[in-house]
XYZ file of C-alpha atoms in Angstrom:
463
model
C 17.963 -15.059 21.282
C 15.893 -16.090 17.924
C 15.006 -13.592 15.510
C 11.038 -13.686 16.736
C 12.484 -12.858 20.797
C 14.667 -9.910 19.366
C 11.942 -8.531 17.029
C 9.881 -9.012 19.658
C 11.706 -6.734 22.560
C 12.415 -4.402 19.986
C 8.683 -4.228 19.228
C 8.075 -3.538 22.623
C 10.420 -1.038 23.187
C 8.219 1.763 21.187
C 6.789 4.408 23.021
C 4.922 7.439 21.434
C 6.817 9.399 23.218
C 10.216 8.895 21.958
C 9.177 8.913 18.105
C 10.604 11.827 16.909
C 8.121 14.817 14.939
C 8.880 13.963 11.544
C 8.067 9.987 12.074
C 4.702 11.215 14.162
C 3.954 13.842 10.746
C 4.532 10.945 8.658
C 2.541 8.080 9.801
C -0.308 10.326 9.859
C 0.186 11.206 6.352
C 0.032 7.389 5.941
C -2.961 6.836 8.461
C -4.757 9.626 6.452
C -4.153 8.533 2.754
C -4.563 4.987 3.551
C -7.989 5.932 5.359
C -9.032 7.673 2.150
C -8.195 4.849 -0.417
C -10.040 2.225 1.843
C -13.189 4.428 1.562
C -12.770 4.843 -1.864
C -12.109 0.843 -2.497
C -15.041 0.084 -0.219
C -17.322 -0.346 -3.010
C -15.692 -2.557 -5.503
C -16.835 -5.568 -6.670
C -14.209 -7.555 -4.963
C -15.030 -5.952 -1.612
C -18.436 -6.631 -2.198
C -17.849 -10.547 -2.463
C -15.596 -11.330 0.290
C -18.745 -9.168 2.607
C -21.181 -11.877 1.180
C -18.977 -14.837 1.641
C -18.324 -12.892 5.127
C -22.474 -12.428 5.619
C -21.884 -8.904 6.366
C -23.763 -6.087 4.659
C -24.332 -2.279 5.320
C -27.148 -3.408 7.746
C -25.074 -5.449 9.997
C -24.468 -5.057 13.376
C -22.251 -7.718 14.718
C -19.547 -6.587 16.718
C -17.557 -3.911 17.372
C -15.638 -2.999 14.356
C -16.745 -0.564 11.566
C -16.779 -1.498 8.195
C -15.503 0.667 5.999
C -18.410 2.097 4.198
C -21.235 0.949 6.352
C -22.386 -1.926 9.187
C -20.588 -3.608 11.936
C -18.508 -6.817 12.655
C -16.132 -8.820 14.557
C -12.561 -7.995 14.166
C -11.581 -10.160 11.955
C -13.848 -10.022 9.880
C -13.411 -5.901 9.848
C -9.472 -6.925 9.535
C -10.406 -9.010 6.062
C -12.512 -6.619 4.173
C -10.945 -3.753 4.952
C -7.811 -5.030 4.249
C -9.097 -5.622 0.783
C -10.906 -2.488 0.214
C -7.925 -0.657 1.155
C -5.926 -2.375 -1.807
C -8.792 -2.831 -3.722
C -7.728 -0.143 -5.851
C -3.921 0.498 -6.034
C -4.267 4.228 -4.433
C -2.414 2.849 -1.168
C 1.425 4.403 -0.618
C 4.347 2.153 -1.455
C 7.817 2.152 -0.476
C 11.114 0.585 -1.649
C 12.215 -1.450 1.730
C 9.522 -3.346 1.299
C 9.473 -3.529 -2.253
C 5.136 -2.947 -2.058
C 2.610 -1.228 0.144
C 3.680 -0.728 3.467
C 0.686 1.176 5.117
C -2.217 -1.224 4.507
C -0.720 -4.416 6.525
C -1.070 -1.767 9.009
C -4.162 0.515 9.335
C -7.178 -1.652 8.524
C -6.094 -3.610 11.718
C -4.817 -0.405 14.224
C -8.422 0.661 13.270
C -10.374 -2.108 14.369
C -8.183 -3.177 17.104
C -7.834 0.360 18.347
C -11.738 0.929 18.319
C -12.516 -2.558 20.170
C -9.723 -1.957 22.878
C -9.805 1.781 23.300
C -6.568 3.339 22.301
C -6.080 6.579 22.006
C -4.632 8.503 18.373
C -1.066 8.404 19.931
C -1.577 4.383 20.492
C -2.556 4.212 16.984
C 0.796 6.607 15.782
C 3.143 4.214 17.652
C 1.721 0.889 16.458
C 1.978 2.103 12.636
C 5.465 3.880 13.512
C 6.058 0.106 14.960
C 4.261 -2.149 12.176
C 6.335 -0.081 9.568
C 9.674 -0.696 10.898
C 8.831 -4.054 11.413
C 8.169 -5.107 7.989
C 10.804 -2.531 6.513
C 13.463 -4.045 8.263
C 12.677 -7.554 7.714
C 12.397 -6.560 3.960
C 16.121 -5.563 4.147
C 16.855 -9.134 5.269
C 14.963 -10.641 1.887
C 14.897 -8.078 -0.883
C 15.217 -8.216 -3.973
C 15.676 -11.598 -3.964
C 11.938 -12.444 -2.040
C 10.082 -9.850 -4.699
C 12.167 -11.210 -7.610
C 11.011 -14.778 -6.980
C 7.037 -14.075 -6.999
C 5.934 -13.269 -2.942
C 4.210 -10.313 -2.639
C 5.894 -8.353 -0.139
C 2.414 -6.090 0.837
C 1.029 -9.674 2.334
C 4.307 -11.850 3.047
C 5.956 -9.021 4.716
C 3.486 -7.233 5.778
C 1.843 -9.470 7.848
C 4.944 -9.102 10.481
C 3.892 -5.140 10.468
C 0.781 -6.455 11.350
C 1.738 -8.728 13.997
C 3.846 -5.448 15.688
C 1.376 -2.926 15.362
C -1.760 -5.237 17.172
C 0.936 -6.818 19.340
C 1.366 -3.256 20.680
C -2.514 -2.245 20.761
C -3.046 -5.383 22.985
C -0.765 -5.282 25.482
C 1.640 -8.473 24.708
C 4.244 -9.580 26.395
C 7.235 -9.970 25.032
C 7.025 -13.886 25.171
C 3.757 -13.470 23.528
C 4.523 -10.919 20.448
C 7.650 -13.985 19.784
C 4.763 -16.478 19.690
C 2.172 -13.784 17.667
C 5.491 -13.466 14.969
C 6.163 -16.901 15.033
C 2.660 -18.224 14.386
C 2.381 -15.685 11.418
C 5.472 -17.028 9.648
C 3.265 -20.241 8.917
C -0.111 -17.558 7.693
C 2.030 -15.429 5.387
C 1.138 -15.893 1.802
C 0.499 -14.011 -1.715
C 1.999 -14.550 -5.202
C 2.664 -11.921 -7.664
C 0.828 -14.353 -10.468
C -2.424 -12.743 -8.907
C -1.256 -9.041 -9.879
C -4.006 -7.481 -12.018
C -6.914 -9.807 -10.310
C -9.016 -9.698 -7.447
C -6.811 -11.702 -5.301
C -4.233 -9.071 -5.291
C -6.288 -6.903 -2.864
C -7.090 -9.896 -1.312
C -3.701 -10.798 -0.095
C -3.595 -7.938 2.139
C -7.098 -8.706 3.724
C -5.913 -12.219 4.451
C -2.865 -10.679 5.685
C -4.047 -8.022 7.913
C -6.737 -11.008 9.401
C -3.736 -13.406 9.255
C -1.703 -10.928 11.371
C -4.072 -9.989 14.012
C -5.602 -13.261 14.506
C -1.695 -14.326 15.068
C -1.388 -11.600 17.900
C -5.083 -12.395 19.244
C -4.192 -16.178 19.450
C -1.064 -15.349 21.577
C -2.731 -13.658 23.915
C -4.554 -17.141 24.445
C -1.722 -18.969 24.905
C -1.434 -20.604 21.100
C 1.969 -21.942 20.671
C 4.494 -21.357 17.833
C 8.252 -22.409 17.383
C 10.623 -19.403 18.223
C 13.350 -20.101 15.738
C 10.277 -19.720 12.753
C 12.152 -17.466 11.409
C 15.544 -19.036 11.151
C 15.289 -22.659 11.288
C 16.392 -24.626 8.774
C 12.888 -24.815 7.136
C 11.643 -21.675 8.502
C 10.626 -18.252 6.767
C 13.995 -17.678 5.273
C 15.031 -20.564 3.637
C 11.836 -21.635 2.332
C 10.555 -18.067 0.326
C 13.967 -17.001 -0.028
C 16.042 -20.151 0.216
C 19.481 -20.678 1.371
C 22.274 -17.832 0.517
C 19.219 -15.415 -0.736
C 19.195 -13.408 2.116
C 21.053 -11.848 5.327
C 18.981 -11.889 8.247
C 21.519 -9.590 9.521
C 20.472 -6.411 7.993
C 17.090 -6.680 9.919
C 18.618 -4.967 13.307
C 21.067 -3.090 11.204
C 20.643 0.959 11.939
C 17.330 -0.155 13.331
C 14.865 2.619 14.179
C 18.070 4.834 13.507
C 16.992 6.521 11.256
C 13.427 5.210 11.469
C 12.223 3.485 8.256
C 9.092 5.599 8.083
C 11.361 8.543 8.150
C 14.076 7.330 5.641
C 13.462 6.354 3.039
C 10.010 6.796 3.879
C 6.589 6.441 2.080
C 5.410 7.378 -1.491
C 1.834 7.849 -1.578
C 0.330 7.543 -4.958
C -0.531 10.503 -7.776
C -2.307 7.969 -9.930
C -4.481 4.320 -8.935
C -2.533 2.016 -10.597
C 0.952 -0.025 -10.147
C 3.958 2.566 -8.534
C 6.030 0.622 -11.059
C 4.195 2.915 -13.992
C 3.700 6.444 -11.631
C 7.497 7.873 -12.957
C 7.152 7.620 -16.986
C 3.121 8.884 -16.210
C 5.117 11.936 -15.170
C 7.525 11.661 -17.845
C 4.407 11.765 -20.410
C 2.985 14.326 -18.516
C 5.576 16.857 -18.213
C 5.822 15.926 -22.115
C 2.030 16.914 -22.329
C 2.387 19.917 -20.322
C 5.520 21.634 -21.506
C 5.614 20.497 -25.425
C 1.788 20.922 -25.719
C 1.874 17.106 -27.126
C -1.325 15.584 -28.506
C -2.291 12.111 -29.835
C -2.555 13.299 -32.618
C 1.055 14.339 -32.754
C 2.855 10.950 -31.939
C 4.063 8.416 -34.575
C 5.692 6.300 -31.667
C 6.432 6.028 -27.730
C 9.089 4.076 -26.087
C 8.945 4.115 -22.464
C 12.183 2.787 -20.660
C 12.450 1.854 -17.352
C 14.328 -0.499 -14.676
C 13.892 -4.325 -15.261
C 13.030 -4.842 -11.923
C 9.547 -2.774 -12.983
C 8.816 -4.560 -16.307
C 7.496 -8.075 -15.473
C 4.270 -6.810 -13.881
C 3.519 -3.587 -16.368
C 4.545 -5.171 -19.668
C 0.683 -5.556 -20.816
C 0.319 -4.743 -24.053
C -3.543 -5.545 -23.871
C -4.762 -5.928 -20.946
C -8.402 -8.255 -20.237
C -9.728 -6.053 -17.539
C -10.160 -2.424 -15.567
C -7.733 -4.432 -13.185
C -5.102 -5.304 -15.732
C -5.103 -2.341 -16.904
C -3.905 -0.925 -13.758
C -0.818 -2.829 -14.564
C -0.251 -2.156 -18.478
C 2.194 0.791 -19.076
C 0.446 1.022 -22.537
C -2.603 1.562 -21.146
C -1.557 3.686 -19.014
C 0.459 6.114 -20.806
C -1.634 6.172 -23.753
C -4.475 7.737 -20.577
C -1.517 10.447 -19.749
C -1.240 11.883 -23.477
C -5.017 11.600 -24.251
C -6.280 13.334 -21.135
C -3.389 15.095 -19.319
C -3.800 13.017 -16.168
C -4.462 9.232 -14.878
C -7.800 9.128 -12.282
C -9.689 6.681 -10.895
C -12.201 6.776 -13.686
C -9.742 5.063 -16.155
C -10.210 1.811 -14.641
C -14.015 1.945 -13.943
C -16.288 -0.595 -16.217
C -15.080 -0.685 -19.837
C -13.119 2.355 -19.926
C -9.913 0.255 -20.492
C -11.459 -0.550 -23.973
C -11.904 3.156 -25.343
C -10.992 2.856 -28.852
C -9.097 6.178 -28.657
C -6.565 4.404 -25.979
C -6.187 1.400 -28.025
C -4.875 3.287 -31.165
C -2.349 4.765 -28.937
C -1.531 1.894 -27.345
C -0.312 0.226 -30.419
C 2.262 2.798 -30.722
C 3.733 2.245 -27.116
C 6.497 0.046 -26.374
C 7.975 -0.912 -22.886
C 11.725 -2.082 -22.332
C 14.647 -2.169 -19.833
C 16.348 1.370 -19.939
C 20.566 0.987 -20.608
C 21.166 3.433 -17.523
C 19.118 1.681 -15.148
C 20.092 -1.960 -14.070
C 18.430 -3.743 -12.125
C 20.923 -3.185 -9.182
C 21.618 0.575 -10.249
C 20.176 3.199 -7.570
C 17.108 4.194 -10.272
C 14.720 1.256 -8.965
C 11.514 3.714 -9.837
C 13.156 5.587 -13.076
C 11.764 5.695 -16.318
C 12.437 7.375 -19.851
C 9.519 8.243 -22.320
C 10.810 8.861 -26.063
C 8.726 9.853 -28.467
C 8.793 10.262 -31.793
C 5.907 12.921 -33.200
C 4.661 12.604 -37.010
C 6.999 14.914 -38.089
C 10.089 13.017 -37.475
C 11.145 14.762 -34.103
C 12.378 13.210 -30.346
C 11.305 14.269 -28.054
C 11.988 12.573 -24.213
C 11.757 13.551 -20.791
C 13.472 11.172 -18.190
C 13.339 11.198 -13.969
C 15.630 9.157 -11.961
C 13.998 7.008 -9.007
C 11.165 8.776 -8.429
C 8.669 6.957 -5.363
C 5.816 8.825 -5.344
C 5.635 11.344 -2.941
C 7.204 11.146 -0.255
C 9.512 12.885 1.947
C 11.826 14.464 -0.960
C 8.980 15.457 -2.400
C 5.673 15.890 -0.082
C 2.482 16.377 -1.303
C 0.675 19.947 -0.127
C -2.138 20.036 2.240
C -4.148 21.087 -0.362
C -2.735 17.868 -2.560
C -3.559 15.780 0.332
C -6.758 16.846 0.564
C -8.131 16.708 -2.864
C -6.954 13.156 -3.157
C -8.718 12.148 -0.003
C -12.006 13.873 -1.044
C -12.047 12.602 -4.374
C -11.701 9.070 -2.553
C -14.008 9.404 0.633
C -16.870 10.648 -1.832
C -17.176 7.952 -3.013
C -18.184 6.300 0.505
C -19.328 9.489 2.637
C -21.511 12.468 2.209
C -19.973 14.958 1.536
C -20.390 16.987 4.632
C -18.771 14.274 7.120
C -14.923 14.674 4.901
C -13.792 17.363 6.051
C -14.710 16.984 9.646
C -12.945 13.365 9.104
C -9.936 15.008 7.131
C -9.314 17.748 9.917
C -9.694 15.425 12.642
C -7.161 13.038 11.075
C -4.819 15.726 10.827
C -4.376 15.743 14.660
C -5.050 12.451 15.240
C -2.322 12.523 18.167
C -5.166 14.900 20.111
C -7.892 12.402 19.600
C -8.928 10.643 22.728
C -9.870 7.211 21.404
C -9.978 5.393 18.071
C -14.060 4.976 18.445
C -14.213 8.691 18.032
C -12.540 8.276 14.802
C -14.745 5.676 13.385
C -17.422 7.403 14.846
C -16.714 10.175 12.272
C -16.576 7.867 9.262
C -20.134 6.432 10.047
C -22.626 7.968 7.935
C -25.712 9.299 9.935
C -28.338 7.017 10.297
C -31.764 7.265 7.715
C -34.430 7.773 9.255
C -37.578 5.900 8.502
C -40.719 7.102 7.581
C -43.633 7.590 9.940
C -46.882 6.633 8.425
């Protein structure tokens, strides 16, 4: 059998029923956060310009998807913007399998799919518990050696998840969800050279369209070669290339323990790159427990794994963007305020001349305990050294946000998620949303759900 035909009846083989409690409690953690950081991204400028390339604005009405934020379209369209807002601005979880976001190949689609066919909240759990082993597992096959080279793994690999979860939603036949996995092998795309721009965002809305319009165009018949995966200048050899990865490890331990479950998800503290969330903790607890001020540092080394460095080594960043991926930036934000929030990357913010002084004291290299192979992918070390001659440092080994060694509180989840939806929803439709989100296994059908996220209608004026 070829890798597509074995993902494929493995694909189908998920029922909602057999996912054990702690997978269900996860992916609707991840259905929730991932919800909440598509609202919030709904309104950036990037958003905003794929919906007028798209001709879609808060008005329309044309088809049966929501758009996040306001007005209607077809599915794919729904699939490509909110695929983008949902990356739009770095809030979304991340995990290490896939070395990037593993939640938003997933959602934007089980939304609109599950609204235009009718599934239920417990379709919607097992396509995400489905999507997410899917692109896990054929991230074991590929990492490092596929993130190392320049894909991004959120799009490239994601796009399988995406391929899974619809294939699931719409009823495929195994013969079909080979083709729908096949077909996507020749749509995946995304290069880390974008980080810090709009594209980046964008590769997951072309990836979550990519992916359903894969599964949509099997259902129809379209015809893709089987072996896409493996042939000789198939997935594998041409983004990894020959010797740079063991296909293998895809169905090794699969589902057992599920991928979702361990190692799990990190959802994100702070709405910038995961690569910088660790030393923003390091500074922090620095902050909190030392009582450290600007005005009390004569210099700040921040050490992490070199795997991390490429994309956050930004001494001066160009952009609100950019500076989602400058460490300097980014921990100078920690020691001046005490936290790192959305507003930090708004409009010129990223030029406050306060952060710039402290960024010139910040400097960002590979940590001695922490190779690039070592078990502390996500660790990081912050030294500084205050005016008066003193160290003082405060290091955490392989810390992925939070996740399922260290969960976030119901009260944690919710403040994130209404500082997000705010900025999308009044304020009286969140809660409803978050509650009903939290049993989203009770809820009927996905259209009740987007239901909830539609703002009530203005009414007009009589006379």
């Amino acid at each position: 059998m070829t890798i597509a035909g074995e993902l494929a009846r493995r694909i189908k083989a998920f029922r909602y029923d057999d996912i054990p409690d702690t997978a269900v409690t996860w992916a609707k953690v991840g259905i929730l956060d991932t919800i909440g950081v598509t609202l919030a991204g709904a309104g950036e400028e990037c958003v905003s310009i794929v919906k007028r390339v798209q001709g879609i604005s808060e008005e329309t009405d044309s088809g049966p998807c929501l758009i996040f934020g306001g007005g209607r379209a077809k599915p794919l369209d729904a699939a490509l913007i909110n695929g983008t807002a949902s990356h739009a601005l770095d809030f979304d979880d991340f995990a290490g399998s896939i070395g990037g976001h593993p939640s938003v190949p997933l959602v934007p689609a089980i939304i609109a799919l599950g609204e235009m066919t009718g599934a239920s909240g417990r379709d919607a759990i097992n396509a995400y518990v489905a999507g997410f082993e899917t692109e896990s597992r054929i991230a074991h096959g590929v990492n490092f050696h596929h993130y190392e080279k320049g894909w991004h793994p959120t799009a490239t690999l994601g796009i399988f998840g995406t391929v899974a979860a619809t294939a699931l939603l719409l009823e495929l036949s195994e013969e079909e969800t080979t083709m729908a996995l096949a077909l996507a092998v020749s749509l995946a795309s995304g290069v880390k050279a974008n980080f810090g721009t709009m594209t980046k965002p964008l590769h997951v809305g072309h990836s979550v369209k990519n992916g359903l319009q894969a599964a949509l165009m099997a259902k129809e018949g379209f015809t893709a070669n089987p072996e896409a995966f493996e042939h000789e200048q198939g997935f594998f050899n041409v983004f990894n290339g020959p010797g740079n990865f063991d296909a293998d490890r895809i169905f090794e331990n699969w589902a057992d323990p599920l991928d979702i479950v361990d190692p799990g998800l990190g959802l994100k503290q702070f709405p910038c790159c995961g690569s910088t969330h660790t030393a923003i903790n390091c500074m922090l607890e620095l902050v909190r427990d030392k009582g450290l001020t600007p005005e009390d540092v004569a210099d700040i080394e921040v050490l992490a794994n070199p795997r991390r460095l490429p994309h956050i080594n930004n001494p001066d960043p160009e952009s609100g963007l950019k500076a989602k991926f400058s460490m300097h930036y980014i921990i100078a934000r920690a020691l001046m305020d005490g936290r790192v929030g959305l507003d930090h990357f708004e409009g010129d913010a990223y030029t406050d001349n306060n952060a710039r002084t402290l960024m010139s004291v910040v400097r960002v290299g590979a940590h001695p305990d922490m190779p690039a192979e070592s078990d502390n992918q996500f660790g990081a070390e912050v030294i500084v050294t205050t005016t008066d001659g003193d160290k003082l440092s405060f290091r955490r080994d392989h810390e992925l946000g939070r996740g399922p060694a260290n969960p976030m509180s119901r009260d944690e989840l919710w403040a994130k998620f209404d500082d997000c939806a705010q900025r999308a929803l009044p304020a009286d439709i969140i809660l409803p949303l978050f509650e009903l989100l939290e049993s989203l296994e009770a809820l009927d059908r996905v259209a009740d759900l987007t239901a909830a996220m539609s703002p009530p209608q203005k009414k007009e004026k009589v006379g």
